[in-house]
Amino acid sequence: MELTNIYDTFTLNNGVKVPCVAFGTYKAAEGDNVEILRQAVACGYRYFDTASFYGTETFLGQAVKESGIPREEFFITSKMWKDEMGYEATKEAFAKSLERLGMDYLDLYLIHWPQPSPGCEDWKTVDAETWRALEELYEEGKVRAIGLSNFLPHHIENLMKNCHVRPMVDQIEFHPGHTQETVLSYCREHDILVQAWSPVGRGRVLADELITELAAKYGVSPAQVCLRYALQRGVVPLPKSSSEERMRQNRDLFSFEISGEDMYRIGAMPPVGWSGEHPERERVRL
């Protein structure tokens, strides 16, 4: 499938089409939240990723409303946090997200993490009850697609054994130097679209000698190399930025193609840029 701009789409396993590049709102708009999001809309972004934990839902809803662009031209994703899991709590969390966004439906709703806390013994039951709530929201037409975030294959398997509606998306940390191939392979096998949070892996990846070499070779920024790599792996990148120049750069991923050899070189990079987050362990401070 050839992608030519950020409005081209991947198709989920329920037929819903998802734009191939999103604007991530986590810590992207610290300070004047609304203005940054207005700027992103003006730069052409229509797919926005938020979450109750981010604290950006209200600002995103305001930016969308003020744009004057019809709601149906946007694709909006949100997620419930670890302390909002469980059947009833999920329903409440979803309603609160809609209220903060000022919207009457979501395009995609995700379980943010598979465990309320590391070592949670009854996570399988909690996940199953949470997913049951998402299935009902989906079947009621309140959300167009449902999925997961930071779920590893054994977490997904737990849901697949009991679900009526299969997960459509799994958001994971994915960038050169940390590609989580086991998760990627599992999701492809089960027709679950992978999306990449932290797709440029912070400064350590951007300064990596291979990434900087390839940026010079293709005449683009190191961030563009990382984002293009995700697209060529069939992964939706969720870049974030508070700079208009970088917003535009992150959108311009279609004027070059990374060669097959260079894709292999990126895939074989040594580990670099991991956030320190893991769904079953305490956060590692790097």
Short mmCIF file of C-alpha atoms in Angstrom, two decimals, residues 123 148 151-161 167 170 183 186-187 190 192:
data_model
loop_
_atom_site.label_atom_id
_atom_site.label_comp_id
_atom_site.label_asym_id
_atom_site.label_seq_id
_atom_site.Cartn_x
_atom_site.Cartn_y
_atom_site.Cartn_z
CA TRP A 123 -5.21 -8.49 36.10
CA LEU A 148 -5.34 -1.58 23.64
CA PHE A 151 -0.47 -4.85 25.86
CA LEU A 152 1.95 -7.71 25.31
CA PRO A 153 0.87 -10.93 23.52
CA HIS A 154 -0.05 -12.81 26.70
CA HIS A 155 -2.23 -9.87 27.79
CA ILE A 156 -3.99 -9.87 24.42
CA GLU A 157 -4.42 -13.66 24.50
CA ASN A 158 -6.36 -13.32 27.74
CA LEU A 159 -8.87 -11.08 25.97
CA MET A 160 -8.97 -13.09 22.74
CA LYS A 161 -10.14 -16.15 24.69
CA PRO A 167 -9.09 -5.70 19.60
CA ASP A 170 -2.38 -1.91 20.13
CA VAL A 183 4.46 -7.73 19.91
CA TYR A 186 1.72 -11.14 17.17
CA CYS A 187 -0.40 -8.16 16.22
CA HIS A 190 -4.05 -11.33 14.53
CA ILE A 192 -4.33 -5.77 15.08
#
